[in-house]
XYZ file of C-alpha atoms in Angstrom:
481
model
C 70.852 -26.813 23.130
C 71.187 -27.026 26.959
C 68.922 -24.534 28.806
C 69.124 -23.868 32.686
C 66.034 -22.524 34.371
C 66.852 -21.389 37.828
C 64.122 -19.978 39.788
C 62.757 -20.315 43.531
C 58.989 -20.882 42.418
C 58.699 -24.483 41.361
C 55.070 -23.693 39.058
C 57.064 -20.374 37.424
C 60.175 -23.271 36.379
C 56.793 -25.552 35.165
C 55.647 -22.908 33.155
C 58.752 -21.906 31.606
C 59.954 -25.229 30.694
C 56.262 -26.333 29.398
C 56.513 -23.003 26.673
C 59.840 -24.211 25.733
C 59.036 -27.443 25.038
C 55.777 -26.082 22.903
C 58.660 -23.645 20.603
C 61.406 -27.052 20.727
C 60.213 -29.941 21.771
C 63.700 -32.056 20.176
C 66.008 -29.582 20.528
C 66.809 -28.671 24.101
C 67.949 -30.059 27.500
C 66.599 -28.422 30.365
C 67.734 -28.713 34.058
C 66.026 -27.044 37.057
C 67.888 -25.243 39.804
C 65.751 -24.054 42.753
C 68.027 -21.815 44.631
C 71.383 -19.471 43.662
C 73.791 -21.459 45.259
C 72.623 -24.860 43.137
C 72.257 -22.718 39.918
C 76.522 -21.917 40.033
C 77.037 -25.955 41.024
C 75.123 -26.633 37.791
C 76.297 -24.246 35.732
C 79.864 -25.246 36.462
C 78.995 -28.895 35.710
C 76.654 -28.229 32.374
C 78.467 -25.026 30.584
C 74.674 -24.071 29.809
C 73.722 -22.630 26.268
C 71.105 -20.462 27.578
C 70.294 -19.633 31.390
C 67.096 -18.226 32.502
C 67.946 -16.556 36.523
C 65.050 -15.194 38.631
C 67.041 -12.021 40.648
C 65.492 -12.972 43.832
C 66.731 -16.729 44.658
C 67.469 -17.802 48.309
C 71.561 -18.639 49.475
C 72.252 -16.266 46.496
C 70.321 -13.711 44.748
C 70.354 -14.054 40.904
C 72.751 -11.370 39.716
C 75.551 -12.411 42.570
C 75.280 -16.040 41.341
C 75.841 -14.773 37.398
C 78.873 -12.993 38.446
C 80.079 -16.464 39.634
C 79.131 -18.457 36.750
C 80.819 -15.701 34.289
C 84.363 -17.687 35.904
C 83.141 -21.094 34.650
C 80.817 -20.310 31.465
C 82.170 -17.729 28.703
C 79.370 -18.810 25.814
C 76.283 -19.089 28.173
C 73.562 -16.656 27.492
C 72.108 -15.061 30.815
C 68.531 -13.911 30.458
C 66.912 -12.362 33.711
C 63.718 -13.015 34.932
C 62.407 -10.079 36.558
C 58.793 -8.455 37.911
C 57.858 -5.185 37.370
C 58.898 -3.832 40.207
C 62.069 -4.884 40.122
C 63.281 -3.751 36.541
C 65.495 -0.846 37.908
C 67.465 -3.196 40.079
C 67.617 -5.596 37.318
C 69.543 -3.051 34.943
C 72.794 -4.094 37.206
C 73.063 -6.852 34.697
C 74.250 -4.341 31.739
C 77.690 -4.823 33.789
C 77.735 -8.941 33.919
C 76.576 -8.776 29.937
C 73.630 -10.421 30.490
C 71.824 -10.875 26.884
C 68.451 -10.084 27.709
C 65.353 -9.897 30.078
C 62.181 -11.130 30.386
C 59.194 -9.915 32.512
C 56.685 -11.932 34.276
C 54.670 -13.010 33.706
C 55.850 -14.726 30.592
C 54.392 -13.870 26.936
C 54.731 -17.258 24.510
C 55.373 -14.640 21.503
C 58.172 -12.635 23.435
C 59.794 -16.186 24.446
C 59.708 -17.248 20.701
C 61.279 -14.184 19.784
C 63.650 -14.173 22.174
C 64.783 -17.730 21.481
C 65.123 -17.017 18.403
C 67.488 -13.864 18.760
C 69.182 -16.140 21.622
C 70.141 -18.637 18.851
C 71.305 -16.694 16.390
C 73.861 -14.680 18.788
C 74.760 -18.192 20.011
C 75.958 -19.681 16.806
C 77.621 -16.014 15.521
C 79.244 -16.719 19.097
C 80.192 -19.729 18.517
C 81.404 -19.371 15.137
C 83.729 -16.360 15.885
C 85.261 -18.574 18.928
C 85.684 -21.420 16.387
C 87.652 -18.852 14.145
C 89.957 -18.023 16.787
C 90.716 -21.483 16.774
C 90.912 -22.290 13.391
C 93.479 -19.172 13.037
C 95.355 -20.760 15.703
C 95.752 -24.047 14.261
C 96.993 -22.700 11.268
C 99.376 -20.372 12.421
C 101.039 -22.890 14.554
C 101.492 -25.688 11.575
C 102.610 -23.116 9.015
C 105.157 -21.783 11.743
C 106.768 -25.980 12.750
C 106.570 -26.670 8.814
C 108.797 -23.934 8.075
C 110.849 -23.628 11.903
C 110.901 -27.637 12.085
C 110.615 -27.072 15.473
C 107.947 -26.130 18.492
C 107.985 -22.577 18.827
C 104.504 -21.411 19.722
C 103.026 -18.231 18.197
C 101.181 -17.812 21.446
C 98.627 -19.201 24.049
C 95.977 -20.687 22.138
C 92.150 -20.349 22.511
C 90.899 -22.059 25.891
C 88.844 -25.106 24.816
C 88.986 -28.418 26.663
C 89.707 -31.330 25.889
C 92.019 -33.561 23.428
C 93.392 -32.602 20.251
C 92.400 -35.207 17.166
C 93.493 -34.958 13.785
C 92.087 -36.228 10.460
C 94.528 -37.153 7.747
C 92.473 -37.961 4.446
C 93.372 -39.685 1.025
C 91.332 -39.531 -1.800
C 92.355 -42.407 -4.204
C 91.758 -42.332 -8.015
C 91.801 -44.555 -10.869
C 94.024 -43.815 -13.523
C 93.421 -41.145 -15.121
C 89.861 -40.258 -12.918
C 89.011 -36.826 -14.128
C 86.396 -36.465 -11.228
C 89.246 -35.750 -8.602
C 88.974 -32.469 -8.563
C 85.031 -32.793 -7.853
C 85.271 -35.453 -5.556
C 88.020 -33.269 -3.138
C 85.757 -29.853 -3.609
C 82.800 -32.636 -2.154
C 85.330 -33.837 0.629
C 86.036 -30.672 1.677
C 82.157 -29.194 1.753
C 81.760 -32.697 3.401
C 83.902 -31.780 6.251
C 82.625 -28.362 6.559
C 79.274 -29.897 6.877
C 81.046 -32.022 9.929
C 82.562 -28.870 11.243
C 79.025 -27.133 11.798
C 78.146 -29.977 14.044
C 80.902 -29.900 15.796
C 80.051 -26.385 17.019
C 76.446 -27.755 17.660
C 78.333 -29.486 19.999
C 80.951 -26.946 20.912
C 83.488 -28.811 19.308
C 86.485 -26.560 18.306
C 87.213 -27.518 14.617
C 89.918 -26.306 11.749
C 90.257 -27.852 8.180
C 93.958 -27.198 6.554
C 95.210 -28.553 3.186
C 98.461 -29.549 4.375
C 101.874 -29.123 1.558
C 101.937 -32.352 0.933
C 98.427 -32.719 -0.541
C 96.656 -34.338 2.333
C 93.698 -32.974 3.989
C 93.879 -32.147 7.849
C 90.539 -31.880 9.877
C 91.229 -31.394 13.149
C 89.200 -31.296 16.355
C 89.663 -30.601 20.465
C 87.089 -32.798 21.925
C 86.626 -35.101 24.775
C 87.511 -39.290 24.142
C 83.486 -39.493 24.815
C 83.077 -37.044 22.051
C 85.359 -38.918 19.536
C 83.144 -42.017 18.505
C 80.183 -40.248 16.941
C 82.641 -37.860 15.232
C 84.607 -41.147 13.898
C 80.986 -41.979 12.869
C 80.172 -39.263 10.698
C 83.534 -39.394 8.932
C 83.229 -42.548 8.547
C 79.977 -42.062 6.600
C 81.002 -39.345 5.031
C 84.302 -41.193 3.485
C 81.474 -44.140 2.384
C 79.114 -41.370 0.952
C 81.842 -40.090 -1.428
C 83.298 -43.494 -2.914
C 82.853 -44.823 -6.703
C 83.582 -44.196 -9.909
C 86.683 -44.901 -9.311
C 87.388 -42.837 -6.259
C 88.172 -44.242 -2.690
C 88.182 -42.200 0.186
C 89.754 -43.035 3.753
C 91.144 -40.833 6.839
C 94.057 -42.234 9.405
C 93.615 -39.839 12.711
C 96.064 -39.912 15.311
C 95.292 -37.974 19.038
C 97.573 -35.553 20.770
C 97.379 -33.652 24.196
C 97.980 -30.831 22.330
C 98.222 -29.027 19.474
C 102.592 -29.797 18.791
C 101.741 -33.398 19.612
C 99.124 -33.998 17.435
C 101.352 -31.568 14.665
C 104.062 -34.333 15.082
C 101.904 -37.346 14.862
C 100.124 -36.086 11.763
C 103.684 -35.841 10.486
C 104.230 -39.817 11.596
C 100.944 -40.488 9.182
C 102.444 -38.349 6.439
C 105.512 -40.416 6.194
C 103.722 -43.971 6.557
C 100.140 -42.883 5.076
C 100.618 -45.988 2.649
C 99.522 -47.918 5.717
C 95.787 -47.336 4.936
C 96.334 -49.552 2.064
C 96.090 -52.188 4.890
C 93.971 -50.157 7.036
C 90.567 -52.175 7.582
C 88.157 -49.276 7.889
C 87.588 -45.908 5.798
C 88.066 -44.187 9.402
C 91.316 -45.769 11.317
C 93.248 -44.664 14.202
C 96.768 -44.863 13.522
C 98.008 -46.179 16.607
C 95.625 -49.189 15.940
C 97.833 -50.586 12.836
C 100.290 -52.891 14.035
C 101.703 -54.388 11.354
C 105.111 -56.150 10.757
C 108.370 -54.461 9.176
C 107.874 -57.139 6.388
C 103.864 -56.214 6.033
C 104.848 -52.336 6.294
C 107.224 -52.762 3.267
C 104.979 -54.874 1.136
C 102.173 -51.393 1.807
C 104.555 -49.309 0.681
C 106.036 -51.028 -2.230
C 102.231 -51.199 -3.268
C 102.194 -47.696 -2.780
C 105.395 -47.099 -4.778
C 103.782 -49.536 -7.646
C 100.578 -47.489 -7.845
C 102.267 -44.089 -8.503
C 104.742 -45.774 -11.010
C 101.778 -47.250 -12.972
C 99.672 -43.905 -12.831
C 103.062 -42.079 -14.342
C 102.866 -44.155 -16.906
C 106.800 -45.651 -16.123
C 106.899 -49.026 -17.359
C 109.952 -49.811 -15.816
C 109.636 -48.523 -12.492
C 106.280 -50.327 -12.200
C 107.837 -53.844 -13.304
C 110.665 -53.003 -10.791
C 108.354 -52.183 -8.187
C 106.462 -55.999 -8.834
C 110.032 -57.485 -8.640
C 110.606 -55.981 -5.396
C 107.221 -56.876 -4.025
C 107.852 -60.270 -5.214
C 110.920 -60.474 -3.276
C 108.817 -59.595 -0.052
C 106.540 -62.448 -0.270
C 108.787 -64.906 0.493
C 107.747 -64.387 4.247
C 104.891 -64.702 6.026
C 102.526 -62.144 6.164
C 99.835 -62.887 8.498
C 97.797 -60.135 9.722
C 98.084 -58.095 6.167
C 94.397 -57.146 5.277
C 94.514 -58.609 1.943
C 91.288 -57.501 0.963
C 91.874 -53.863 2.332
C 95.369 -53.464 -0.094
C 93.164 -55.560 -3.157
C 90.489 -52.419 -3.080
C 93.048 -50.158 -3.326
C 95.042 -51.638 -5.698
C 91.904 -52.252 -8.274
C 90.428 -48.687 -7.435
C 94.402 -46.740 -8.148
C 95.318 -49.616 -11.133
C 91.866 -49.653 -12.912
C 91.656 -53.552 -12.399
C 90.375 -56.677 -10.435
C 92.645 -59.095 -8.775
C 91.635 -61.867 -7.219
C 95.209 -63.318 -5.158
C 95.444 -66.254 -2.373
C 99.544 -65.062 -1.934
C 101.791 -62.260 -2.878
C 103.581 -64.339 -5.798
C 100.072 -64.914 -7.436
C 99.296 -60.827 -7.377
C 102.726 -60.256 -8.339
C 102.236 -62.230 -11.539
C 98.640 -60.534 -12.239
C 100.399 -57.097 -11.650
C 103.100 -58.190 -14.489
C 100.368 -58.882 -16.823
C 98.329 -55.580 -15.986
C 101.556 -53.579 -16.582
C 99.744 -54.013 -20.542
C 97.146 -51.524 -19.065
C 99.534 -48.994 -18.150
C 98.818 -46.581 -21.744
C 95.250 -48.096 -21.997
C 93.527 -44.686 -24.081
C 96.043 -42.829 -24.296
C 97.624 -42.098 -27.893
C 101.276 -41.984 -26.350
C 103.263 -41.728 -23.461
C 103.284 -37.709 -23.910
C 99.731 -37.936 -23.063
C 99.600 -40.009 -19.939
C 102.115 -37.647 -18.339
C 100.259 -34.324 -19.259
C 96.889 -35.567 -17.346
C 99.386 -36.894 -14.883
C 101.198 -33.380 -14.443
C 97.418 -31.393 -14.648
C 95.762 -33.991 -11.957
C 98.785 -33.342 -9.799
C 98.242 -29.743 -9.912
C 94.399 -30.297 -9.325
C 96.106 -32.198 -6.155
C 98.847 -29.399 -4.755
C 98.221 -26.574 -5.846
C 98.797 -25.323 -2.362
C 102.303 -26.316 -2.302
C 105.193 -24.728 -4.725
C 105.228 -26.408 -7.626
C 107.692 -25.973 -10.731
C 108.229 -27.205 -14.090
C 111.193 -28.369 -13.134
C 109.676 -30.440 -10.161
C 107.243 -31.792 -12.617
C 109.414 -32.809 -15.551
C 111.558 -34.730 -12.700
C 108.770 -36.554 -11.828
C 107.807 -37.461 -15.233
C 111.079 -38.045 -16.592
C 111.082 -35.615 -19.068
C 113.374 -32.364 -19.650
C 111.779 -28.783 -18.699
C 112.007 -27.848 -21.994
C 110.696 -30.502 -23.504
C 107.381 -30.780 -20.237
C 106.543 -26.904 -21.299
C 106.571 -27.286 -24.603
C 104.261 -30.491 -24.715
C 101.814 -29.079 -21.929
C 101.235 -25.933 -23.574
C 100.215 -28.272 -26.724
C 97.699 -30.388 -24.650
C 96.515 -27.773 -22.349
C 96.749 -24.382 -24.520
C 98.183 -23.020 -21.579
C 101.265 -22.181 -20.021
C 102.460 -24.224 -17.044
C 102.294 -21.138 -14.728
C 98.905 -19.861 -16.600
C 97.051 -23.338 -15.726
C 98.530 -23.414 -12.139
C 97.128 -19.544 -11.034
C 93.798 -20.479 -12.840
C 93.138 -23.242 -10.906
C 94.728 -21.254 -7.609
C 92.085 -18.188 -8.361
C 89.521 -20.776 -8.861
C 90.119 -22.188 -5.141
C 90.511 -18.563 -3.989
C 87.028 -17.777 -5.098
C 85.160 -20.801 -3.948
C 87.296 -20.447 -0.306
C 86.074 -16.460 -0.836
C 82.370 -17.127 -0.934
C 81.912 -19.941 0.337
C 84.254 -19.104 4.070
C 83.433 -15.688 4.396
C 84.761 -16.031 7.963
C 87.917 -16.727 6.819
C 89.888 -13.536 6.174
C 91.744 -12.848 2.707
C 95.157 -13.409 4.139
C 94.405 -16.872 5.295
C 92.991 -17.439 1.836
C 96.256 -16.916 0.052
C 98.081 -19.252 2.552
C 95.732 -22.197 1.653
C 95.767 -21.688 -2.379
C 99.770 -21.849 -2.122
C 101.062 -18.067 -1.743
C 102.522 -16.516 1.139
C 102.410 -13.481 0.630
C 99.120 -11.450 1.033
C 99.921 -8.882 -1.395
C 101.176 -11.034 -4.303
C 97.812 -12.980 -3.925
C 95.606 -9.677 -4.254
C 97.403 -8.389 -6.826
C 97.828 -11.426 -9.104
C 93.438 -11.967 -7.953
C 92.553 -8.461 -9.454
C 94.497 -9.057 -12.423
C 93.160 -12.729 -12.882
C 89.114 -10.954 -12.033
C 89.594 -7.293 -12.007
C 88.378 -6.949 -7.859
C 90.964 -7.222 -4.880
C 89.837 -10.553 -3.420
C 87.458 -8.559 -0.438
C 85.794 -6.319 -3.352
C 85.247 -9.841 -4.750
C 84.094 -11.072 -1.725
C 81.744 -7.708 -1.304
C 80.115 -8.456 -4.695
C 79.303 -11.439 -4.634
């Protein structure tokens, strides 16, 4: 927390900064300013949490120089410092919002308690500006996904800054049934991140985009970016094993339609972090070859065929991979793609070319119904880990049984035998489950927003098909809970 003490009397800015330093030693960066007019140079320059302002400064008395900083600082906190005798002057501050005063000279208890008030209204401040944001974000990518086009809802909130987006995969063995806990962990993961982004008044938004990848997106500065990258890093590293992987591609926009379109490049080439040689990659940074771009993606192709549980796609997929390594493919990360492929196949391959892991794939295609009584049952976990997956997205039987080769009649009828549900019964119960983890666990997020990111988009439809699934509306549920 950055604190600015500005005050004319050099042993009244000792004092003050020696009593913060006894409540928060660790926690805050303090600056001195001696007069008005160097208080408004540093306040434009450091965007102060909290400022303490004597009234009577030389160059520029205390309240004239708030009234300046209000142009360059909306978040900072302006706390007067006032004598006795000047307390009725000092109520002109009502009009500049200033959130408190203090008298000298200074009581250590009132300080403590005003710091602590000071905090709290600085993170509900910071939080409801972060909102704002977060709104904002979502509007705009739910408006190009469906226009296809730029066409702006509206200014956005004023943050500076770059705009940096987070596309994540979570990877799974076949047939992982921790999926669903290790996303729920992702996400709370990147909520964690998100709080210390506003720490560090880093705008944030998290969105579960339609085609099942996870978006976390930031407005920061490039200095900003590397301990960010850091923490995802970590956090991607924290969540691995049993056969999970986890691993982000972010790509950087000036703003916010840039960045939509360049998270839409990642989308339709995110089988490039099969080559990608850390768990947190920019983009940009993977220059690979048409020929090493096709062999990524005919791995990716492979390792969807063998978790449907279709034989013959997979052995086509090996043929055609085959067929690419007949060139040279020097700056492939062969250990990067070898991860993937044993975390997503449920194997180890040890390869020196592509023809030698193209012959261990064609023997590990005996793998492909390892547990599983028949093909029937591969397919259901398939279709009820792809709903764990999208649920946010519109999803049919009829999508599903194209997928897994099978009729619609013929899907429902064996998924209501190995689930004892209905297709459309399983998919709302695990769309009201989301709804009432998002519910209690973002109560800043408001109840319309909520039914966007469980897959329906319409309000009403969502609170009515909530109160029949719980018996509440989704904010009584909210209110009792």
């Amino acid at each position: 927390m950055t604190v600015l003490i500005a005050d004319d009397d050099k042993l009244a800015r000792y004092n003050l900064k020696s009593m913060l330093c006894d409540l928060d030693s660790d926690g805050l960066i303090l600056y001195e300013a001696a007069n008005g007019k160097t208080f408004v140079e540093q306040c434009r320059r450091l965007h102060p949490d909290i400022a303490f302002v004597d009234i009577t400064m030389p160059h520029l008395d205390g309240l004239s120089a708030i009234e300046q900083c209000r142009e360059y600082t909306r978040d900072t906190q302006f706390v007067i410092l006032s004598g006795h005798s000047e307390f009725g002057y000092a109520k002109r501050g009502i009009e500049l919002q200033i959130a408190d005063y203090i008298v000298k000279p200074i009581d250590a208890v009132q300080l403590a308690e005003l710091m602590e008030r000071l905090r709290d209204r600085l993170a509900h401040t910071r939080k409801n500006r972060n909102m704002d944001f977060y709104m904002w974000v979502l509007q705009c990518f739910q408006i190009w996904e469906e226009a296809g086009y730029c066409e702006m809802p509206g200014p956005g909130p004023d943050c500076g800054g770059s705009y940096y987006g987070f596309r994540f995969f979570l990877d799974a063995g076949p047939g992982a049934g921790g999926y669903p806990a290790a996303y729920l962990s992702l996400s709370e993961g990147l909520y964690a991140v998100g709080r210390g982004c506003l720490d560090r008044r880093i705008h944030y938004a998290l969105r579960e985009s339609r085609d099942a990848g996870l978006d976390f997106i930031v407005c920061c500065t490039a200095g900003e970016l590397p301990p960010l990258r850091r923490r995802i890093r970590d956090l991607c590293r924290t969540l691995e094993g049993d056969g999970m992987a986890v691993s982000c591609l972010y790509v950087a926009g000036v703003d916010l339609w840039q960045l939509y379109e360049e998270l839409k490049a990642v989308a339709e080439r995110d089988y490039l972090r099969f080559g990608a040689p850390d768990s947190a990659c920019a983009f940009h940074e993977l220059t690979f070859t048409d020929g090493e771009q096709n062999v990524l993606a005919q791995a990716d192709a492979l390792i969807e065929y063998f978790q449907q549980a279709d034989e013959n796609r997979y052995l086509r997929a090996v043929s055609a991979l085959k067929e690419l390594g007949k060139e040279p493919l020097p700056q492939l990360n062969t250990g990067a793609l070898t991860r993937a492929l044993g975390i997503c196949l449920g194997g180890a391959f040890a390869w020196k070319d592509l023809p030698e892991l193209c012959r261990a794939l064609e023997r590990h295609k005996s793998h492909i119904f390892d547990g599983a009584q028949s093909s029937s049952t591969d397919k259901m976990s398939y279709a009820t880990e792809y709903v764990e997956k999208h649920y946010m997205q519109d999803i049919s039987v009829v999508q599903l049984a194209e997928k897994l080769q099978l009729t619609p009649n013929y899907f429902s009828k064996v998924f209501h035998e190995r689930t004892g549900q209905t297709f459309s019964a399983y998919l709302t119960n695990v769309r009201m489950g989301q709804a009432k983890r998002i519910l209690l666990s973002r109560r800043d997020v408001r109840v319309k927003d909520v039914a966007l990111m469980v897959g329906y988009y319409s309000s009403r439809h969502f609170a009515n098909v909530f109160k029949k699934f719980t018996g509440l509306y989704p904010s009584e549920f909210r209110e009792n809970n």
